[in-house]
PDB file of C-alpha atoms in Angstrom:
ATOM      1  CA  UNK A   1     -41.009 -74.783  -4.755  1.00 43.00           C
ATOM      2  CA  UNK A   2     -37.592 -73.143  -6.376  1.00 45.00           C
ATOM      3  CA  UNK A   3     -38.262 -70.032  -4.098  1.00 48.00           C
ATOM      4  CA  UNK A   4     -38.651 -71.972  -1.181  1.00 57.00           C
ATOM      5  CA  UNK A   5     -35.520 -73.645  -1.896  1.00 57.00           C
ATOM      6  CA  UNK A   6     -33.683 -70.939  -2.772  1.00 58.00           C
ATOM      7  CA  UNK A   7     -34.306 -68.734   0.947  1.00 54.00           C
ATOM      8  CA  UNK A   8     -33.263 -72.361   2.416  1.00 51.00           C
ATOM      9  CA  UNK A   9     -29.638 -71.726   0.590  1.00 52.00           C
ATOM     10  CA  UNK A  10     -29.217 -67.987   1.333  1.00 54.00           C
ATOM     11  CA  UNK A  11     -30.044 -68.299   4.342  1.00 56.00           C
ATOM     12  CA  UNK A  12     -27.904 -71.380   5.050  1.00 54.00           C
ATOM     13  CA  UNK A  13     -25.214 -69.403   3.378  1.00 53.00           C
ATOM     14  CA  UNK A  14     -25.772 -66.448   5.732  1.00 53.00           C
ATOM     15  CA  UNK A  15     -25.600 -68.306   8.677  1.00 54.00           C
ATOM     16  CA  UNK A  16     -22.378 -70.341   8.037  1.00 55.00           C
ATOM     17  CA  UNK A  17     -20.664 -66.291   6.732  1.00 52.00           C
ATOM     18  CA  UNK A  18     -22.132 -65.709  10.003  1.00 51.00           C
ATOM     19  CA  UNK A  19     -19.427 -67.666  12.177  1.00 59.00           C
ATOM     20  CA  UNK A  20     -16.895 -66.191   9.577  1.00 58.00           C
ATOM     21  CA  UNK A  21     -16.722 -63.649  12.248  1.00 50.00           C
ATOM     22  CA  UNK A  22     -16.341 -63.586  15.442  1.00 51.00           C
ATOM     23  CA  UNK A  23     -18.238 -62.174  17.906  1.00 46.00           C
ATOM     24  CA  UNK A  24     -15.811 -59.721  18.722  1.00 45.00           C
ATOM     25  CA  UNK A  25     -16.135 -58.612  15.199  1.00 46.00           C
ATOM     26  CA  UNK A  26     -20.011 -58.008  16.245  1.00 42.00           C
ATOM     27  CA  UNK A  27     -19.272 -56.315  18.950  1.00 49.00           C
ATOM     28  CA  UNK A  28     -16.948 -53.765  17.409  1.00 55.00           C
ATOM     29  CA  UNK A  29     -19.767 -52.543  15.125  1.00 66.00           C
ATOM     30  CA  UNK A  30     -20.288 -48.912  15.901  1.00 87.00           C
ATOM     31  CA  UNK A  31     -23.132 -48.683  18.692  1.00 95.00           C
ATOM     32  CA  UNK A  32     -26.117 -46.157  17.348  1.00 97.00           C
ATOM     33  CA  UNK A  33     -28.036 -43.472  19.535  1.00 97.00           C
ATOM     34  CA  UNK A  34     -30.482 -40.427  19.326  1.00 98.00           C
ATOM     35  CA  UNK A  35     -30.514 -37.708  21.376  1.00 98.00           C
ATOM     36  CA  UNK A  36     -33.860 -35.421  21.571  1.00 98.00           C
ATOM     37  CA  UNK A  37     -35.868 -33.149  23.223  1.00 98.00           C
ATOM     38  CA  UNK A  38     -38.956 -32.732  23.150  1.00 97.00           C
ATOM     39  CA  UNK A  39     -39.778 -29.558  22.353  1.00 97.00           C
ATOM     40  CA  UNK A  40     -43.844 -29.889  23.628  1.00 95.00           C
ATOM     41  CA  UNK A  41     -42.933 -30.985  27.426  1.00 94.00           C
ATOM     42  CA  UNK A  42     -38.976 -30.521  27.695  1.00 95.00           C
ATOM     43  CA  UNK A  43     -38.029 -34.194  28.303  1.00 97.00           C
ATOM     44  CA  UNK A  44     -34.798 -35.221  26.523  1.00 98.00           C
ATOM     45  CA  UNK A  45     -33.261 -38.786  25.824  1.00 98.00           C
ATOM     46  CA  UNK A  46     -29.571 -40.033  24.963  1.00 98.00           C
ATOM     47  CA  UNK A  47     -30.485 -43.554  23.866  1.00 98.00           C
ATOM     48  CA  UNK A  48     -28.535 -46.510  22.588  1.00 98.00           C
ATOM     49  CA  UNK A  49     -31.125 -48.728  20.976  1.00 98.00           C
ATOM     50  CA  UNK A  50     -27.650 -50.641  18.987  1.00 97.00           C
ATOM     51  CA  UNK A  51     -24.642 -51.877  20.166  1.00 96.00           C
ATOM     52  CA  UNK A  52     -22.703 -55.271  20.054  1.00 94.00           C
ATOM     53  CA  UNK A  53     -23.995 -55.883  16.796  1.00 94.00           C
ATOM     54  CA  UNK A  54     -27.699 -56.158  17.709  1.00 95.00           C
ATOM     55  CA  UNK A  55     -31.121 -54.049  18.317  1.00 97.00           C
ATOM     56  CA  UNK A  56     -31.055 -53.122  22.601  1.00 97.00           C
ATOM     57  CA  UNK A  57     -34.527 -54.066  23.732  1.00 98.00           C
ATOM     58  CA  UNK A  58     -34.579 -51.467  26.447  1.00 98.00           C
ATOM     59  CA  UNK A  59     -33.130 -48.210  24.080  1.00 98.00           C
ATOM     60  CA  UNK A  60     -35.619 -49.148  21.678  1.00 98.00           C
ATOM     61  CA  UNK A  61     -38.252 -49.413  24.896  1.00 98.00           C
ATOM     62  CA  UNK A  62     -37.092 -45.776  25.932  1.00 98.00           C
ATOM     63  CA  UNK A  63     -37.658 -44.101  22.495  1.00 98.00           C
ATOM     64  CA  UNK A  64     -40.962 -45.866  21.863  1.00 98.00           C
ATOM     65  CA  UNK A  65     -41.986 -44.230  24.973  1.00 98.00           C
ATOM     66  CA  UNK A  66     -40.068 -41.043  24.252  1.00 98.00           C
ATOM     67  CA  UNK A  67     -41.518 -40.704  20.677  1.00 98.00           C
ATOM     68  CA  UNK A  68     -45.228 -41.452  22.119  1.00 98.00           C
ATOM     69  CA  UNK A  69     -47.894 -39.374  21.334  1.00 96.00           C
ATOM     70  CA  UNK A  70     -47.416 -36.138  23.620  1.00 93.00           C
ATOM     71  CA  UNK A  71     -51.349 -35.319  23.661  1.00 92.00           C
ATOM     72  CA  UNK A  72     -52.777 -39.102  24.780  1.00 94.00           C
ATOM     73  CA  UNK A  73     -49.378 -40.930  26.446  1.00 94.00           C
ATOM     74  CA  UNK A  74     -50.036 -43.328  23.959  1.00 96.00           C
ATOM     75  CA  UNK A  75     -47.046 -45.496  22.721  1.00 97.00           C
ATOM     76  CA  UNK A  76     -46.437 -47.618  19.885  1.00 97.00           C
ATOM     77  CA  UNK A  77     -44.094 -50.073  18.868  1.00 98.00           C
ATOM     78  CA  UNK A  78     -41.620 -47.873  16.432  1.00 98.00           C
ATOM     79  CA  UNK A  79     -39.986 -48.581  12.841  1.00 98.00           C
ATOM     80  CA  UNK A  80     -36.381 -49.109  13.912  1.00 98.00           C
ATOM     81  CA  UNK A  81     -35.527 -48.494  10.006  1.00 98.00           C
ATOM     82  CA  UNK A  82     -36.701 -44.892  11.290  1.00 98.00           C
ATOM     83  CA  UNK A  83     -34.158 -45.143  13.976  1.00 98.00           C
ATOM     84  CA  UNK A  84     -31.688 -46.183  11.496  1.00 98.00           C
ATOM     85  CA  UNK A  85     -32.546 -43.237   9.064  1.00 98.00           C
ATOM     86  CA  UNK A  86     -32.129 -40.533  12.169  1.00 98.00           C
ATOM     87  CA  UNK A  87     -28.976 -41.708  12.726  1.00 98.00           C
ATOM     88  CA  UNK A  88     -27.633 -41.751   8.909  1.00 98.00           C
ATOM     89  CA  UNK A  89     -29.351 -38.006   8.942  1.00 98.00           C
ATOM     90  CA  UNK A  90     -27.397 -36.621  11.629  1.00 98.00           C
ATOM     91  CA  UNK A  91     -24.176 -38.262  10.416  1.00 97.00           C
ATOM     92  CA  UNK A  92     -25.261 -36.850   6.783  1.00 98.00           C
ATOM     93  CA  UNK A  93     -25.593 -33.052   8.015  1.00 98.00           C
ATOM     94  CA  UNK A  94     -22.094 -32.937   9.769  1.00 96.00           C
ATOM     95  CA  UNK A  95     -23.569 -31.825  12.860  1.00 96.00           C
ATOM     96  CA  UNK A  96     -21.628 -32.178  16.142  1.00 95.00           C
ATOM     97  CA  UNK A  97     -21.968 -35.886  17.478  1.00 93.00           C
ATOM     98  CA  UNK A  98     -23.485 -34.125  20.582  1.00 95.00           C
ATOM     99  CA  UNK A  99     -26.000 -32.022  18.326  1.00 97.00           C
ATOM    100  CA  UNK A 100     -29.600 -33.031  19.664  1.00 98.00           C
ATOM    101  CA  UNK A 101     -33.174 -33.709  17.687  1.00 98.00           C
ATOM    102  CA  UNK A 102     -35.773 -31.599  18.332  1.00 98.00           C
ATOM    103  CA  UNK A 103     -38.766 -33.815  18.642  1.00 98.00           C
ATOM    104  CA  UNK A 104     -42.094 -31.851  17.305  1.00 97.00           C
ATOM    105  CA  UNK A 105     -44.229 -34.848  16.740  1.00 96.00           C
ATOM    106  CA  UNK A 106     -43.631 -38.371  16.996  1.00 96.00           C
ATOM    107  CA  UNK A 107     -45.937 -41.258  17.013  1.00 97.00           C
ATOM    108  CA  UNK A 108     -49.867 -40.114  16.619  1.00 94.00           C
ATOM    109  CA  UNK A 109     -52.919 -42.251  17.871  1.00 94.00           C
ATOM    110  CA  UNK A 110     -55.186 -42.156  15.078  1.00 92.00           C
ATOM    111  CA  UNK A 111     -57.513 -40.758  17.638  1.00 93.00           C
ATOM    112  CA  UNK A 112     -54.910 -37.768  17.868  1.00 91.00           C
ATOM    113  CA  UNK A 113     -53.883 -37.808  13.416  1.00 87.00           C
ATOM    114  CA  UNK A 114     -58.338 -37.325  13.151  1.00 88.00           C
ATOM    115  CA  UNK A 115     -58.147 -34.301  14.975  1.00 89.00           C
ATOM    116  CA  UNK A 116     -55.308 -32.948  13.578  1.00 84.00           C
ATOM    117  CA  UNK A 117     -56.303 -33.749   9.735  1.00 83.00           C
ATOM    118  CA  UNK A 118     -59.951 -31.974  10.556  1.00 87.00           C
ATOM    119  CA  UNK A 119     -58.075 -28.799  11.404  1.00 80.00           C
ATOM    120  CA  UNK A 120     -55.338 -28.723   8.515  1.00 77.00           C
ATOM    121  CA  UNK A 121     -55.030 -29.550   5.446  1.00 68.00           C
ATOM    122  CA  UNK A 122     -51.267 -30.287   6.119  1.00 71.00           C
ATOM    123  CA  UNK A 123     -52.058 -33.853   7.718  1.00 79.00           C
ATOM    124  CA  UNK A 124     -52.746 -36.357   6.161  1.00 81.00           C
ATOM    125  CA  UNK A 125     -55.270 -39.128   7.121  1.00 74.00           C
ATOM    126  CA  UNK A 126     -53.372 -42.135   6.876  1.00 80.00           C
ATOM    127  CA  UNK A 127     -50.093 -40.121   8.252  1.00 88.00           C
ATOM    128  CA  UNK A 128     -47.129 -42.530   9.004  1.00 94.00           C
ATOM    129  CA  UNK A 129     -47.160 -40.837  12.080  1.00 92.00           C
ATOM    130  CA  UNK A 130     -50.125 -43.500  12.694  1.00 89.00           C
ATOM    131  CA  UNK A 131     -47.701 -46.353  12.192  1.00 96.00           C
ATOM    132  CA  UNK A 132     -44.623 -44.999  13.957  1.00 97.00           C
ATOM    133  CA  UNK A 133     -43.196 -44.405  10.532  1.00 98.00           C
ATOM    134  CA  UNK A 134     -42.615 -40.969  10.656  1.00 97.00           C
ATOM    135  CA  UNK A 135     -41.298 -37.829  12.987  1.00 98.00           C
ATOM    136  CA  UNK A 136     -41.579 -34.162  12.345  1.00 97.00           C
ATOM    137  CA  UNK A 137     -37.598 -33.152  13.718  1.00 98.00           C
ATOM    138  CA  UNK A 138     -35.342 -30.066  13.929  1.00 98.00           C
ATOM    139  CA  UNK A 139     -31.564 -30.736  14.374  1.00 98.00           C
ATOM    140  CA  UNK A 140     -29.698 -28.481  16.930  1.00 97.00           C
ATOM    141  CA  UNK A 141     -27.499 -25.782  15.136  1.00 96.00           C
ATOM    142  CA  UNK A 142     -28.294 -27.067  11.409  1.00 98.00           C
ATOM    143  CA  UNK A 143     -30.227 -24.785   9.293  1.00 98.00           C
ATOM    144  CA  UNK A 144     -34.114 -26.455   8.177  1.00 98.00           C
ATOM    145  CA  UNK A 145     -33.246 -26.174   4.598  1.00 98.00           C
ATOM    146  CA  UNK A 146     -29.896 -28.443   4.814  1.00 98.00           C
ATOM    147  CA  UNK A 147     -31.658 -30.814   7.151  1.00 98.00           C
ATOM    148  CA  UNK A 148     -34.082 -31.471   4.568  1.00 98.00           C
ATOM    149  CA  UNK A 149     -31.214 -31.308   1.804  1.00 98.00           C
ATOM    150  CA  UNK A 150     -29.566 -33.927   4.095  1.00 98.00           C
ATOM    151  CA  UNK A 151     -32.984 -35.975   3.951  1.00 98.00           C
ATOM    152  CA  UNK A 152     -33.823 -36.093  -0.068  1.00 98.00           C
ATOM    153  CA  UNK A 153     -30.102 -37.703  -0.274  1.00 98.00           C
ATOM    154  CA  UNK A 154     -30.851 -40.451   1.862  1.00 98.00           C
ATOM    155  CA  UNK A 155     -33.576 -41.808  -0.634  1.00 97.00           C
ATOM    156  CA  UNK A 156     -34.550 -43.226   2.367  1.00 97.00           C
ATOM    157  CA  UNK A 157     -38.477 -42.406   2.699  1.00 98.00           C
ATOM    158  CA  UNK A 158     -40.737 -39.219   2.572  1.00 97.00           C
ATOM    159  CA  UNK A 159     -39.551 -36.023   3.131  1.00 98.00           C
ATOM    160  CA  UNK A 160     -41.583 -33.276   3.834  1.00 96.00           C
ATOM    161  CA  UNK A 161     -40.587 -29.408   4.498  1.00 97.00           C
ATOM    162  CA  UNK A 162     -42.356 -27.514   6.658  1.00 95.00           C
ATOM    163  CA  UNK A 163     -39.940 -24.358   6.989  1.00 97.00           C
ATOM    164  CA  UNK A 164     -43.190 -21.396   7.723  1.00 94.00           C
ATOM    165  CA  UNK A 165     -43.729 -23.951  10.912  1.00 94.00           C
ATOM    166  CA  UNK A 166     -40.020 -24.557  11.479  1.00 97.00           C
ATOM    167  CA  UNK A 167     -39.827 -29.026  10.739  1.00 97.00           C
ATOM    168  CA  UNK A 168     -38.726 -31.370   8.614  1.00 98.00           C
ATOM    169  CA  UNK A 169     -40.621 -34.721   8.589  1.00 97.00           C
ATOM    170  CA  UNK A 170     -39.191 -37.895   7.630  1.00 98.00           C
ATOM    171  CA  UNK A 171     -40.692 -41.181   7.593  1.00 98.00           C
ATOM    172  CA  UNK A 172     -39.732 -44.432   6.012  1.00 98.00           C
ATOM    173  CA  UNK A 173     -42.518 -45.108   3.882  1.00 96.00           C
ATOM    174  CA  UNK A 174     -42.341 -44.591   0.394  1.00 96.00           C
ATOM    175  CA  UNK A 175     -39.921 -42.010  -1.461  1.00 97.00           C
ATOM    176  CA  UNK A 176     -41.553 -38.868  -2.030  1.00 96.00           C
ATOM    177  CA  UNK A 177     -40.708 -35.679  -0.999  1.00 97.00           C
ATOM    178  CA  UNK A 178     -43.565 -32.514  -0.323  1.00 95.00           C
ATOM    179  CA  UNK A 179     -43.501 -28.851   1.089  1.00 94.00           C
ATOM    180  CA  UNK A 180     -45.790 -28.246   3.570  1.00 86.00           C
ATOM    181  CA  UNK A 181     -46.368 -24.559   3.461  1.00 77.00           C
TER     182      UNK A 181
END
C-alpha cells in the first residue's frame, strides 16, 4: 500500500511540476534526429524522432522500418532508448552534425538470428538484435576505436568491438563489453 501511495504522490508532483513549464519551454527542447545509411542496400534516412518535448510517431515508424531485418524485410518496434543512446553517442564522438551512422545490422528476426548463430560463434543465440535493442554500426569519419570508447563512456548498455569486421555493436541491454575479433 505504501508503494502505491508513493507512486500516486510522485505522479501528482510530476504533473504539478509540468504545469510550471509552459508549452513553449517543452517546445524549446532540442530535437533528436538520426542519420543512417544501410551498408547492404544503400538506403539513407535523416529522421527527426523527437521534437517539441515528445516522441514523433512518424519518425519512430520510419526508424523502425529502416532498421528492419534487411534479409527478410521483417520490421519490429525498436527500443526508443536505443535511438537516444545513438544521439548521445554521436555527440560523444564530436562527429560533424551531418555525419551518418552506417548500419551493418539492426533488427534481426529470430529465424535470421538462428541462422547467423549456427554459422558464427560471434552471434548470440538470445541477441539483443531480436528484441529491437541493438545495432551494429560505423560512424562516418570517426575511427572505430574512438566510436567504441565513446560508446563505453555512455555506460548505456552492451558494447561489442569488432575491428576485423569494421563495426561496433551498441545495445540497451545490461552494461557489458566484449571484443569480437
